Short mmCIF file of C-alpha atoms in Angstrom, two decimals:
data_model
loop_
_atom_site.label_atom_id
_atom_site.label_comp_id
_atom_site.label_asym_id
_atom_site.label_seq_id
_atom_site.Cartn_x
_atom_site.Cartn_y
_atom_site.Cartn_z
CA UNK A 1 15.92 -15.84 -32.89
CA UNK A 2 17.22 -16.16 -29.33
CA UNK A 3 20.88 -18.16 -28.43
CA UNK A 4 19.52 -21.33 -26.31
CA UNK A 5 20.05 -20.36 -22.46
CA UNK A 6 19.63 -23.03 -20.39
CA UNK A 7 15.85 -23.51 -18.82
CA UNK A 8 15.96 -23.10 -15.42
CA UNK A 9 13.65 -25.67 -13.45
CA UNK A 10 11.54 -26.60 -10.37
CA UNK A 11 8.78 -28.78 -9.38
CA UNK A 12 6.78 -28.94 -6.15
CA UNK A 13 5.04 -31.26 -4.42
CA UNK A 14 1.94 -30.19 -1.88
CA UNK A 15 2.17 -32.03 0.93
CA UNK A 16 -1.11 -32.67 2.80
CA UNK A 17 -4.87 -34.47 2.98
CA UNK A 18 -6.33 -31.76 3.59
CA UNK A 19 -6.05 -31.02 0.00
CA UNK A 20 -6.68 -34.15 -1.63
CA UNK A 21 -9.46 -34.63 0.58
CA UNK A 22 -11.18 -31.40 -0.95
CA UNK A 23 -11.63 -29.94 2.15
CA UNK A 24 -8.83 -27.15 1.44
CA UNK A 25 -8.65 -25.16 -1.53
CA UNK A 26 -4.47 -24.53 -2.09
CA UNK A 27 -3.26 -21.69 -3.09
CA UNK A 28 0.22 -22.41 -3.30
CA UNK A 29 0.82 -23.59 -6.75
CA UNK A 30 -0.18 -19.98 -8.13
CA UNK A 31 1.75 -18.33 -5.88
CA UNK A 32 4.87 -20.08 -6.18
CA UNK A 33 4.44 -20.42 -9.91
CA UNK A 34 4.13 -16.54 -10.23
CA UNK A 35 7.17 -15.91 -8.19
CA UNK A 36 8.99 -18.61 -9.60
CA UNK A 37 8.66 -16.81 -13.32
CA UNK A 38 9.43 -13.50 -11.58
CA UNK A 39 13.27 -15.56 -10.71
CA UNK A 40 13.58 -17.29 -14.40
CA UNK A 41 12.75 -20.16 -13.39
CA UNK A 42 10.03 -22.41 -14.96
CA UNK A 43 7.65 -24.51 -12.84
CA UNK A 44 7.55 -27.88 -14.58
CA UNK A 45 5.30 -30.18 -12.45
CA UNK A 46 3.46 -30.00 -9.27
CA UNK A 47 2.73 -33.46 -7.36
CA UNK A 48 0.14 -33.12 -4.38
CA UNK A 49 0.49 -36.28 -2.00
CA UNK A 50 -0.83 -37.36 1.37
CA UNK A 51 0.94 -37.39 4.89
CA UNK A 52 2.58 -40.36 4.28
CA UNK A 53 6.38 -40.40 5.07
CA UNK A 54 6.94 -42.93 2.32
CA UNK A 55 4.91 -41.37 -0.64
CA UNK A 56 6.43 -38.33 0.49
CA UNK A 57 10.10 -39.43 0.81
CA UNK A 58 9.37 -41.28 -2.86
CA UNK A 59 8.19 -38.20 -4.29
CA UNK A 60 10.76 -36.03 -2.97
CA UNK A 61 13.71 -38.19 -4.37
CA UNK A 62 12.01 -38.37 -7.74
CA UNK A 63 11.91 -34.63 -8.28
CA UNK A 64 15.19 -33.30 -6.33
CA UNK A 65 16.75 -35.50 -9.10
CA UNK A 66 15.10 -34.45 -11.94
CA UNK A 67 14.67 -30.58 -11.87
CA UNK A 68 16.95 -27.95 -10.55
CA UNK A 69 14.53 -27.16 -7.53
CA UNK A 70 11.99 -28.47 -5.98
CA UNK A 71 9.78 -27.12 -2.96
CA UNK A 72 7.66 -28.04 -1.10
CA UNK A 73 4.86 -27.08 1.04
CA UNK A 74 2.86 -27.76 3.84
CA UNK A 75 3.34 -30.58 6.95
CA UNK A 76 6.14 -28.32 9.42
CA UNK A 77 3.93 -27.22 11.59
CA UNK A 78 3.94 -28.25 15.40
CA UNK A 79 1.46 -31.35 15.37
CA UNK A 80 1.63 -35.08 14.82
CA UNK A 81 0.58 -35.01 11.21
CA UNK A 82 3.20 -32.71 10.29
CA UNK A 83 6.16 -35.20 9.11
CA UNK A 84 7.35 -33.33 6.18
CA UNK A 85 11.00 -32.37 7.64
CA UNK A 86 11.30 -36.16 8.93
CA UNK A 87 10.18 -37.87 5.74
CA UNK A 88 13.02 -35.67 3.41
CA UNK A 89 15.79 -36.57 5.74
CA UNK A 90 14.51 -40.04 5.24
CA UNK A 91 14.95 -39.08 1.55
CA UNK A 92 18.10 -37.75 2.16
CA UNK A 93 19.46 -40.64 4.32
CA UNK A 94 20.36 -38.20 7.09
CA UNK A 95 19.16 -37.72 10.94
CA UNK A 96 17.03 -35.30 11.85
CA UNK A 97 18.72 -32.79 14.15
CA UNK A 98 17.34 -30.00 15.96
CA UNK A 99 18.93 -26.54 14.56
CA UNK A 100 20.34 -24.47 16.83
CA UNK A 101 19.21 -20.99 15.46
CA UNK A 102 16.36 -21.96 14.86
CA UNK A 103 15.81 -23.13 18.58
CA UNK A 104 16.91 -19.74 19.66
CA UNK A 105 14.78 -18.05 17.43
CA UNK A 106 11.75 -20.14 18.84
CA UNK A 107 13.05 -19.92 22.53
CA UNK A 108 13.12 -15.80 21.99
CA UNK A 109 9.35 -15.98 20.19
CA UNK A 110 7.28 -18.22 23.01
CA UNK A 111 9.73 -16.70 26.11
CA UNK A 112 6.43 -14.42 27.34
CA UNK A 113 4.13 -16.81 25.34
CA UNK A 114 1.44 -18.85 27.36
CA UNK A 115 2.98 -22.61 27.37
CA UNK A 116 6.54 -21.69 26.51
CA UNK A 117 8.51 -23.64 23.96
CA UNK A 118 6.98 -26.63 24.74
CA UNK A 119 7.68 -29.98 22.66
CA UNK A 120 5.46 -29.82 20.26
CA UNK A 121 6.68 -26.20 19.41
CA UNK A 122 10.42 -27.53 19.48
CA UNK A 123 9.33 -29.54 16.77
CA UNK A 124 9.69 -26.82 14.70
CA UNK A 125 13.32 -26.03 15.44
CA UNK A 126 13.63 -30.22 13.87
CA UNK A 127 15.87 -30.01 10.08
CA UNK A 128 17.43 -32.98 8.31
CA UNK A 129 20.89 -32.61 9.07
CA UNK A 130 22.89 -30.46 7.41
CA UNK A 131 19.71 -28.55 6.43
CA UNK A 132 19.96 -24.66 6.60
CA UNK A 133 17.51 -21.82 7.33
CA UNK A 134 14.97 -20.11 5.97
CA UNK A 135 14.43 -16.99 8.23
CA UNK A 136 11.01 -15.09 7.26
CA UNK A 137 9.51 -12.21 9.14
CA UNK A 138 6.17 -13.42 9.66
CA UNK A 139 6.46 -16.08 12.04
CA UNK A 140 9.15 -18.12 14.15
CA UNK A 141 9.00 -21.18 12.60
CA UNK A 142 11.31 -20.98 9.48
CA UNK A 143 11.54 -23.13 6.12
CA UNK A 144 14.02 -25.09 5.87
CA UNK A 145 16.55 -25.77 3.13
CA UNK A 146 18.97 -28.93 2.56
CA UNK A 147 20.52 -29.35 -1.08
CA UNK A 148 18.12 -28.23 -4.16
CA UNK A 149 15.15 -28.57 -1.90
CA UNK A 150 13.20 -25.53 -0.15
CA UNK A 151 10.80 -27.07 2.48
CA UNK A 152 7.80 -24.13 2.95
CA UNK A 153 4.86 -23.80 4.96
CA UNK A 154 1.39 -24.33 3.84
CA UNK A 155 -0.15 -21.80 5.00
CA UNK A 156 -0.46 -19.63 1.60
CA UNK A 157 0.49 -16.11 3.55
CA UNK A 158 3.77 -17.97 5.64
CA UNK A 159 4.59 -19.16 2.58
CA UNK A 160 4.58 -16.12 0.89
CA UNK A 161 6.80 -14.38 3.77
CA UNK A 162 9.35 -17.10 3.00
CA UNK A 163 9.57 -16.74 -0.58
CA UNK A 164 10.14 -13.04 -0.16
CA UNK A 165 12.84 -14.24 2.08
CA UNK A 166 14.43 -16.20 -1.11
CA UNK A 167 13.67 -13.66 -3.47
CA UNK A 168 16.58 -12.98 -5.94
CA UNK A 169 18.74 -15.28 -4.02
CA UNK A 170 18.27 -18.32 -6.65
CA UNK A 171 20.20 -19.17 -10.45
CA UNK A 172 17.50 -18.56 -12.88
CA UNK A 173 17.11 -17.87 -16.44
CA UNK A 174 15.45 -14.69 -17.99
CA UNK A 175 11.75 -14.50 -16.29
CA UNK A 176 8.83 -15.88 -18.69
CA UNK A 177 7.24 -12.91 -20.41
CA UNK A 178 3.88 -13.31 -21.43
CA UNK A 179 1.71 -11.06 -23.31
CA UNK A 180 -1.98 -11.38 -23.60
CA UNK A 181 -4.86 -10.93 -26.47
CA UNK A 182 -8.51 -11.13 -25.96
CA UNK A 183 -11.14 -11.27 -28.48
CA UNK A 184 -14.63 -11.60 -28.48
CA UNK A 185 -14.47 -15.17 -30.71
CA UNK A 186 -15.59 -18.76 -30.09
CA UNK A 187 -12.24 -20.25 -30.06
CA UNK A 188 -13.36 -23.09 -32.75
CA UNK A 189 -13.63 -19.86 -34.87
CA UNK A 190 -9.94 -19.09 -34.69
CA UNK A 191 -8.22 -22.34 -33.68
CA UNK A 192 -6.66 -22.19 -37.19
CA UNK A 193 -5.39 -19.10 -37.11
CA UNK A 194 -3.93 -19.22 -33.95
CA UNK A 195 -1.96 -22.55 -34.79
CA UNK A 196 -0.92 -20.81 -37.96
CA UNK A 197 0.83 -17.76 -35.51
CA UNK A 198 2.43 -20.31 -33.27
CA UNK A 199 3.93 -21.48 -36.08
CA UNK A 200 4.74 -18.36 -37.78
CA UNK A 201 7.31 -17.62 -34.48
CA UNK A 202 8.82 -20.47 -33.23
CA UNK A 203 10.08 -19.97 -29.81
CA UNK A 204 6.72 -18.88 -28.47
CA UNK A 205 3.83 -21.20 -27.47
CA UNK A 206 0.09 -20.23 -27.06
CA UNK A 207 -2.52 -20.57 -25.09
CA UNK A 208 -6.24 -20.26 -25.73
CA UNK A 209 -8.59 -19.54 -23.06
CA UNK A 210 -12.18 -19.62 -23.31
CA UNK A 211 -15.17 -17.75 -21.33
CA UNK A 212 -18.36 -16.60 -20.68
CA UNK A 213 -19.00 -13.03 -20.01
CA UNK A 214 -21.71 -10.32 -20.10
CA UNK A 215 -23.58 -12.78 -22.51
CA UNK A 216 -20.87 -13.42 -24.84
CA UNK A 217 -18.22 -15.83 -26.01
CA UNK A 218 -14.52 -14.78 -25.88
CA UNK A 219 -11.51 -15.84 -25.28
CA UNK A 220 -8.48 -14.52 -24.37
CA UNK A 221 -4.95 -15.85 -25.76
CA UNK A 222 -1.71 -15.93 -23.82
CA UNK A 223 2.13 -15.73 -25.47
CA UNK A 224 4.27 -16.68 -23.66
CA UNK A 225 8.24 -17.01 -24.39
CA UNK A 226 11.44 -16.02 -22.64
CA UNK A 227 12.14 -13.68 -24.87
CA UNK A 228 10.12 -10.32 -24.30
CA UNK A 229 10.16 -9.14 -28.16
CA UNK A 230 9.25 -12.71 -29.43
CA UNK A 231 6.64 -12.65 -27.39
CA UNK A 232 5.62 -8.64 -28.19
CA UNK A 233 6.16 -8.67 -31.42
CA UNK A 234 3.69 -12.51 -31.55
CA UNK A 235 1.17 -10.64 -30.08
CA UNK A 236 0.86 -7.69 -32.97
CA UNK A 237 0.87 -10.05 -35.46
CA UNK A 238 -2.10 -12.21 -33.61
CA UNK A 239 -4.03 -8.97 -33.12
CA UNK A 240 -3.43 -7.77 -36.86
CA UNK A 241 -4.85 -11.63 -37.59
CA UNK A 242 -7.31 -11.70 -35.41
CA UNK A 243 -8.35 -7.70 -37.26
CA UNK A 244 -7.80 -8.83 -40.66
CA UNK A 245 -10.44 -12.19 -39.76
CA UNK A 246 -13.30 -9.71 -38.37
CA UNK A 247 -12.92 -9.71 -34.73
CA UNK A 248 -11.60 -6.81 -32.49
CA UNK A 249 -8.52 -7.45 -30.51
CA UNK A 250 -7.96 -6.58 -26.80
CA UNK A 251 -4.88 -5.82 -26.18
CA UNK A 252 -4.41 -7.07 -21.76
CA UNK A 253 -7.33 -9.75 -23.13
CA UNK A 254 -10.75 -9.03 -21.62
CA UNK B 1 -13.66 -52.07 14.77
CA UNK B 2 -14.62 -52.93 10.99
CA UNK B 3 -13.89 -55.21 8.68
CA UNK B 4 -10.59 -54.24 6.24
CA UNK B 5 -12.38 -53.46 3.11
CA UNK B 6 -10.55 -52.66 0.03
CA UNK B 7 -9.91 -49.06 -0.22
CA UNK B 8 -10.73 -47.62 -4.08
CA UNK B 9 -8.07 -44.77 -5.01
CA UNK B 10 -7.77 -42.39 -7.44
CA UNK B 11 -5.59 -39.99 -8.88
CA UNK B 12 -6.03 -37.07 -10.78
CA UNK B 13 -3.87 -35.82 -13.70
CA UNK B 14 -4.10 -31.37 -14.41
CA UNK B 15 -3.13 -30.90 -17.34
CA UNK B 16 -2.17 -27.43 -18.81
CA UNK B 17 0.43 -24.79 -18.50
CA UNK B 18 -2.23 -22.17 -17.50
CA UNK B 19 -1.71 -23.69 -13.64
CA UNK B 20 1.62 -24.04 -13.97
CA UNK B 21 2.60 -20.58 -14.88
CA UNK B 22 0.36 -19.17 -12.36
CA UNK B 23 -2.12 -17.31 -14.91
CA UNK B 24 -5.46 -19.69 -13.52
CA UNK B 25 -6.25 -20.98 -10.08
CA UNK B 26 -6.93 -24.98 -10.18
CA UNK B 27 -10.57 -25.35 -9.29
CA UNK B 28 -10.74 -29.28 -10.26
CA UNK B 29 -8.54 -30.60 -7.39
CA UNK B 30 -10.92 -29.74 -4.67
CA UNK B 31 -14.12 -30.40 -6.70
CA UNK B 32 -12.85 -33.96 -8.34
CA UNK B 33 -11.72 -34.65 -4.68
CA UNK B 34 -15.07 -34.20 -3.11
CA UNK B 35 -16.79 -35.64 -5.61
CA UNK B 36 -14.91 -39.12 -5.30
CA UNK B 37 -15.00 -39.17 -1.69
CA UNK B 38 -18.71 -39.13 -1.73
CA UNK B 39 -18.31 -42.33 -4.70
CA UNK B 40 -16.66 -44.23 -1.62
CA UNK B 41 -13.14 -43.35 -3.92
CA UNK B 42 -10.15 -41.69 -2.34
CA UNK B 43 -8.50 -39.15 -4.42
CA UNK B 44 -4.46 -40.41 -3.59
CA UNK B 45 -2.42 -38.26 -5.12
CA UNK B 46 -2.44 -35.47 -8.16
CA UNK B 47 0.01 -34.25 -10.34
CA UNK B 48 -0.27 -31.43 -12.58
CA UNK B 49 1.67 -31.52 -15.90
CA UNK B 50 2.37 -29.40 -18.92
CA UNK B 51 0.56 -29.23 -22.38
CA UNK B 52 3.48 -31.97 -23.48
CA UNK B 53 2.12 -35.10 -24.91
CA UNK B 54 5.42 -37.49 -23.92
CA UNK B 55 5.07 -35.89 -20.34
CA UNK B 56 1.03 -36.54 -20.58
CA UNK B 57 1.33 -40.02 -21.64
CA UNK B 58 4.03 -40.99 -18.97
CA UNK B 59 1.93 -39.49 -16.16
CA UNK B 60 -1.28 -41.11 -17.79
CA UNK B 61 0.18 -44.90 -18.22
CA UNK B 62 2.24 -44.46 -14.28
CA UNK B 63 -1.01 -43.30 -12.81
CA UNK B 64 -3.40 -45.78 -14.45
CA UNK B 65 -1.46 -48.62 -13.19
CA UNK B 66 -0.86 -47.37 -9.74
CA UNK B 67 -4.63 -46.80 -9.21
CA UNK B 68 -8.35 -48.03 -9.45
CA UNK B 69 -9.10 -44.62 -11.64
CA UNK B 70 -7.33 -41.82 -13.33
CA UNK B 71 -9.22 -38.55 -14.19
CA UNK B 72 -7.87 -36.09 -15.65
CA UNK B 73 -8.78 -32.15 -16.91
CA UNK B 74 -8.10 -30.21 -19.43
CA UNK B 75 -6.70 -30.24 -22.99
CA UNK B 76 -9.91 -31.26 -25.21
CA UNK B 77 -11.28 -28.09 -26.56
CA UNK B 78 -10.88 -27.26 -29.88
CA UNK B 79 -7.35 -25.29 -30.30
CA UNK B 80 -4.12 -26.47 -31.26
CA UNK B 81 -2.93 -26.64 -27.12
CA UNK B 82 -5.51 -29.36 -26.91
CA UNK B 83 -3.80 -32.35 -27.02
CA UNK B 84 -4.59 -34.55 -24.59
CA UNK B 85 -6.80 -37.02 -26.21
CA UNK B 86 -3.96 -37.43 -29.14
CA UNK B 87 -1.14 -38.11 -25.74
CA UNK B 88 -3.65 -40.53 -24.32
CA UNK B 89 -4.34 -42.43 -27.22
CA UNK B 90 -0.45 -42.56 -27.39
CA UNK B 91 -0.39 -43.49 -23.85
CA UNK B 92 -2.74 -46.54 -24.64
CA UNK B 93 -0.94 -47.53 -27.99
CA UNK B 94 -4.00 -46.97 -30.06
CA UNK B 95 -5.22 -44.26 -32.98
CA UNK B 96 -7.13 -41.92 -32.44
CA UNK B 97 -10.57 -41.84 -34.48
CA UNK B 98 -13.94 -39.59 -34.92
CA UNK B 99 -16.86 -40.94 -32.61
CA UNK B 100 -19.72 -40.84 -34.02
CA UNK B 101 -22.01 -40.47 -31.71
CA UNK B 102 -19.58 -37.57 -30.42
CA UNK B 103 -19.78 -36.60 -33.99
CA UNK B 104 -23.38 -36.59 -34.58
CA UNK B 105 -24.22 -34.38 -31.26
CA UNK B 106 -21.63 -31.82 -32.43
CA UNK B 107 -23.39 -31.49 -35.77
CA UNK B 108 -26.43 -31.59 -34.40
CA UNK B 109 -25.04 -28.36 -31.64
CA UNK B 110 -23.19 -26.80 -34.30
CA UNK B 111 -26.31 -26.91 -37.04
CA UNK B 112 -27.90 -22.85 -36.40
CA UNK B 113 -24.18 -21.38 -35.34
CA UNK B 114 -22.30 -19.30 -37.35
CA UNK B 115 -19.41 -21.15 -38.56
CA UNK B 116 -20.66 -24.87 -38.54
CA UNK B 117 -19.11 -27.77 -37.56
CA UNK B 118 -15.61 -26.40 -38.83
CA UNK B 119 -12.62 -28.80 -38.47
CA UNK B 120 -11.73 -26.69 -35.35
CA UNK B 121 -14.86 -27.94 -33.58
CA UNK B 122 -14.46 -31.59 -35.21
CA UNK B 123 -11.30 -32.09 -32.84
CA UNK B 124 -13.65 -32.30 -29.92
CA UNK B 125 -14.79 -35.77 -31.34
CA UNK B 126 -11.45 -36.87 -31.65
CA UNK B 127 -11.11 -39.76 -29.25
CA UNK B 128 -8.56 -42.98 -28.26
CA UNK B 129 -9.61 -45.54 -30.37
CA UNK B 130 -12.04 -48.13 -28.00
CA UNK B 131 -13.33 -45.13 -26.12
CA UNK B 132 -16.51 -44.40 -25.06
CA UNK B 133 -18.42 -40.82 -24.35
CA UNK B 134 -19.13 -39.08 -20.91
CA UNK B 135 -22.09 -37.00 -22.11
CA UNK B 136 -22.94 -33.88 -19.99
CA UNK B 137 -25.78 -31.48 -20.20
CA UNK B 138 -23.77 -28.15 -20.07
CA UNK B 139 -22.28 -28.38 -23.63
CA UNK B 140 -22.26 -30.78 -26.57
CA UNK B 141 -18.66 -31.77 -26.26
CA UNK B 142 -18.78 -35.29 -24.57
CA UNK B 143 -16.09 -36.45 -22.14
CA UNK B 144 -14.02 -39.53 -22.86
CA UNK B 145 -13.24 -42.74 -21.28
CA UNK B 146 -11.10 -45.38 -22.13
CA UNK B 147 -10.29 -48.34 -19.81
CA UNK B 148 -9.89 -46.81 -15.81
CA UNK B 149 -9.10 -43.48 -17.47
CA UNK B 150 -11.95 -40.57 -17.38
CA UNK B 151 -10.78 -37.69 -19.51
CA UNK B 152 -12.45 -34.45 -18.28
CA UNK B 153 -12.71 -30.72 -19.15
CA UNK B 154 -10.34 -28.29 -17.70
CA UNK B 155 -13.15 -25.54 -17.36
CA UNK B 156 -14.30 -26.22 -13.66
CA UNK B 157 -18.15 -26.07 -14.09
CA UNK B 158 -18.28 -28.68 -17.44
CA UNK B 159 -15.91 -30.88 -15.35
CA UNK B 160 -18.52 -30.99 -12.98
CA UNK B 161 -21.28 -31.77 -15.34
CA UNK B 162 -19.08 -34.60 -16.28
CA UNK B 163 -19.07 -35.60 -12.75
CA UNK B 164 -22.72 -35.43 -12.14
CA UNK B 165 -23.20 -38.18 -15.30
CA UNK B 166 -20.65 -40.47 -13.80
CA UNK B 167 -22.33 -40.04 -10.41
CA UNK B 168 -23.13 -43.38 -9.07
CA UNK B 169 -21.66 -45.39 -11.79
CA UNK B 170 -18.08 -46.16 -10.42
CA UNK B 171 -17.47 -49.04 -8.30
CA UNK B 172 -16.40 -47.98 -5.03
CA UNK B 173 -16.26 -48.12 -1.27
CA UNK B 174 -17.72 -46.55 1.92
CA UNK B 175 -17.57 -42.67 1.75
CA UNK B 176 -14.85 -41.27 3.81
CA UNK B 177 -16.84 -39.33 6.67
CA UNK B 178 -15.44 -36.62 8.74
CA UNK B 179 -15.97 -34.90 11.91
CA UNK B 180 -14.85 -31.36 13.13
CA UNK B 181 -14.20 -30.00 16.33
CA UNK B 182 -12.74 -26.62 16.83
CA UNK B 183 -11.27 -25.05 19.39
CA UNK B 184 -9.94 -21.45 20.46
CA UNK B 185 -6.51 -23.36 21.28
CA UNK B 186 -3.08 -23.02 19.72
CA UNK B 187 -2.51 -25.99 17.53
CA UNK B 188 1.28 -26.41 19.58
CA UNK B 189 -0.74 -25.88 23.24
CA UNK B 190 -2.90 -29.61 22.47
CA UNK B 191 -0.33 -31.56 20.12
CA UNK B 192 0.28 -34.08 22.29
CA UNK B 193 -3.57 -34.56 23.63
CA UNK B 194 -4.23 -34.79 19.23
CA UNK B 195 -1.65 -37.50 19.16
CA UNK B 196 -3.07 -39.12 22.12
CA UNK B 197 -7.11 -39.18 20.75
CA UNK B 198 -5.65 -40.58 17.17
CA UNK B 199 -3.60 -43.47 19.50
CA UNK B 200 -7.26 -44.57 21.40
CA UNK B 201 -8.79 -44.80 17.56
CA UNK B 202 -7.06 -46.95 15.45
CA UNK B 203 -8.47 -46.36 12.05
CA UNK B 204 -8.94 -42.42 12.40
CA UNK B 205 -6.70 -39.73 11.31
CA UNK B 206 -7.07 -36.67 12.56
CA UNK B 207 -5.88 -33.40 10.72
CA UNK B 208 -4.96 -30.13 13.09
CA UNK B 209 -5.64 -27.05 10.80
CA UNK B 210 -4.41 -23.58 12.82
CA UNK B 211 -5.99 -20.33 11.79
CA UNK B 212 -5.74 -16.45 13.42
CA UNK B 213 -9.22 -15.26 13.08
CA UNK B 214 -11.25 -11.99 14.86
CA UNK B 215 -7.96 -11.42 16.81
CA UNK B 216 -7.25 -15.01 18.13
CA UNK B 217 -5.30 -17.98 17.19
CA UNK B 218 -7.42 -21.40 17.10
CA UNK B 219 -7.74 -24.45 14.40
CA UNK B 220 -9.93 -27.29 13.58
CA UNK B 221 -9.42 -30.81 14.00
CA UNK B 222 -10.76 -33.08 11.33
CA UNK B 223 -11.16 -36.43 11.94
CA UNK B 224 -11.78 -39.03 8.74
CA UNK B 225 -12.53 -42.59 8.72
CA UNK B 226 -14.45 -44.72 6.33
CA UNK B 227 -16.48 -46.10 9.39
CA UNK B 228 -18.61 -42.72 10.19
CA UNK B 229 -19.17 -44.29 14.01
CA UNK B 230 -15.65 -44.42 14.92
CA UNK B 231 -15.55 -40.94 13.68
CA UNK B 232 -18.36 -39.64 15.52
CA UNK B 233 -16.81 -41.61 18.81
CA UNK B 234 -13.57 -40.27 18.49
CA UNK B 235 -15.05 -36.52 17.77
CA UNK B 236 -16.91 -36.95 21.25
CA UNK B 237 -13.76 -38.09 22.95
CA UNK B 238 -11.47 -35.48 21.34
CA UNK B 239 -14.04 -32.68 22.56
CA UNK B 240 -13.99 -34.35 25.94
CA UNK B 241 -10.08 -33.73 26.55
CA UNK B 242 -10.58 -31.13 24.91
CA UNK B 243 -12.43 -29.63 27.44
CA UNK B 244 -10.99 -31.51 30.21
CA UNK B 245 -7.75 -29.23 29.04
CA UNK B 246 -9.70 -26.03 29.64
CA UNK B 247 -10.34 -25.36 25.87
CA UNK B 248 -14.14 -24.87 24.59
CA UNK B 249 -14.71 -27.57 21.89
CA UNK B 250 -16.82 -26.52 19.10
CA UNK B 251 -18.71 -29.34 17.25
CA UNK B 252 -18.78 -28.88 13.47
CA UNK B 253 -15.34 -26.08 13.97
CA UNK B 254 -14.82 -22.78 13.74
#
């Protein structure tokens, strides 16, 4: 078995109505979920609130406390709903200032723009102070960055741009291998035997997924663990279980 | 302007580490969320949590207090990462029993399929002691719920089977209405006009969503309210400056 390494940790909270009014699918929890396994670093809660400077500021303090990173996404755009950079210096006890990079960066991007950098666009130059940058190629407006917190757009491909932007620049762990088995079962016809190969490797945990495909049952089962052979070497002896009970494994799942 | 009625809330607990590594794309927020709104319930905030049973419970008992209902998804199939009956029952400070009833439909289901009603499949009767079922056409496992809580599948279409039964049956308030207008305008070009139409309309908020589509920026302004006239008044006068601006308003959005 493995030494103990410390588990690297982040949370993030989603920061809009427009999601928990239904009306916009997010896509940001997968995304930074996937890249945050690709830095060693496990994502260990998501919270989605509304644009409320107080639930937000709450929520903020909360998980900054209680996990080595948190981000967040969504509300730093240029309009009046977007209050995410003033609510976390209200979490922060600090003023919001306006950055000077990021004003010139701004001033340089709407120069031969229609409107110019007009106030509502300077809002996006706004940080809690004390707050630094982060740059990303694929618009003006950066993210923004004060203590353990990462403040990120919500729009999915922004945010993307400004992950890339962070990408191997953060403490993690090893990344979170996971290894994957399909099978064409009902899980209630192997819930027994999987339990019985979690607990055959400890250090691993696994997860059973069930579906509905080409007029069949099946599901596929995920390994995951830190530690790549653990996790390899779980998911021969699940396959040579899964053989040895009747049913065909699939290594990838199905 | 109306009468201050109480507003019902909800929240929503996702549970399952399948979201939070990335590997599955939540489908429940957005479908619980539009489900409740048209119950007259807002959906207030949503957290989505590990398969941990202390970290289940403590979510389940802070959001059940905080709120009118809790729902939550995922964790009662059959397998060994199913445990979120066993953390709710903790969460409640009862046992957790068989249901009959829950019992006698999975016997009944189970009868002609290979395998039975194996102990696997006997988990999905499992439920808080006090509970009561949330039947659903789509399969013969039964929801659960015990006091405000509504324990759902994680699978997105037997969580909304689960819905459609509770349809109509929760107390609530007026459904939240909203009103779009679009426009082929930058979301920083009419910031200020936005904050000046949500000013005349106390009681509306209005949401600016920006998007780049066939080669030109634009976004959609969505204005909610429980009282669907003072929507509908402040979509006509938001279209008016709108256009008074220069920009083509488009009813219904781009």
């Amino acid at each position: 078995m493995s030494e103990q390494a410390k588990v690297w940790t982040a949370a993030l909270a989603v920061i809009g109505d427009e999601i928990l009014s239904g009306r916009t699918q997010d896509r940001n929890v997968a995304q930074v979920a996937t890249w945050l396994n690709e830095q060693g670093i496990r994502l260990a809660e998501v919270r989605i609130v509304p644009d409320d400077s107080g639930r937000i500021a709450e929520t903020v303090n909360e998980l900054r406390a209680r996990h080595d990173y948190l981000f967040t996404t969504g509300g730093i755009g240029p309009t009046h709903d977007d209050i995410t950079v003033d609510a976390i210096a209200a979490a922060f006890g600090v003023r919001v200032v306006v950055h000077p990079e990021a004003r010139a960066v701004l001033e340089e991007y709407y120069r031969d723009r229609p409107g110019g950098l007009n106030e509502a666009r300077l809002r996006m130059a706004r940080v809690p102070e004390g707050a630094e940058l982060i740059f990303n190629p694929s618009t003006a407006a950066p993210g923004v960055k004060i203590g353990n917190v990462y403040i990120l757009a919500g729009v999915p491909n922004i945010a993307a741009s400004m992950l890339q932007a962070l990408a191997g620049r953060l403490a993690g762990g090893r990344p979170m291998v996971s290894v994957t088995v399909g099978a064409r079962a009902a899980e209630s016809e192997v819930a027994q035997l999987l339990r019985e190969t979690e607990e055959a490797h400890p250090g691993v945990a696994i997860g059973s997924y069930p579906f509905f495909k080409d007029g069949g049952y099946g599901a596929n089962f995920v390994i995951r663990s830190e530690d790549g052979n653990l996790a390899r070497v779980t998911g021969e002896d699940l396959a040579e279980r899964l053989r040895a009970a009747g049913y065909e494994p699939v290594e990838g799942g199905i």
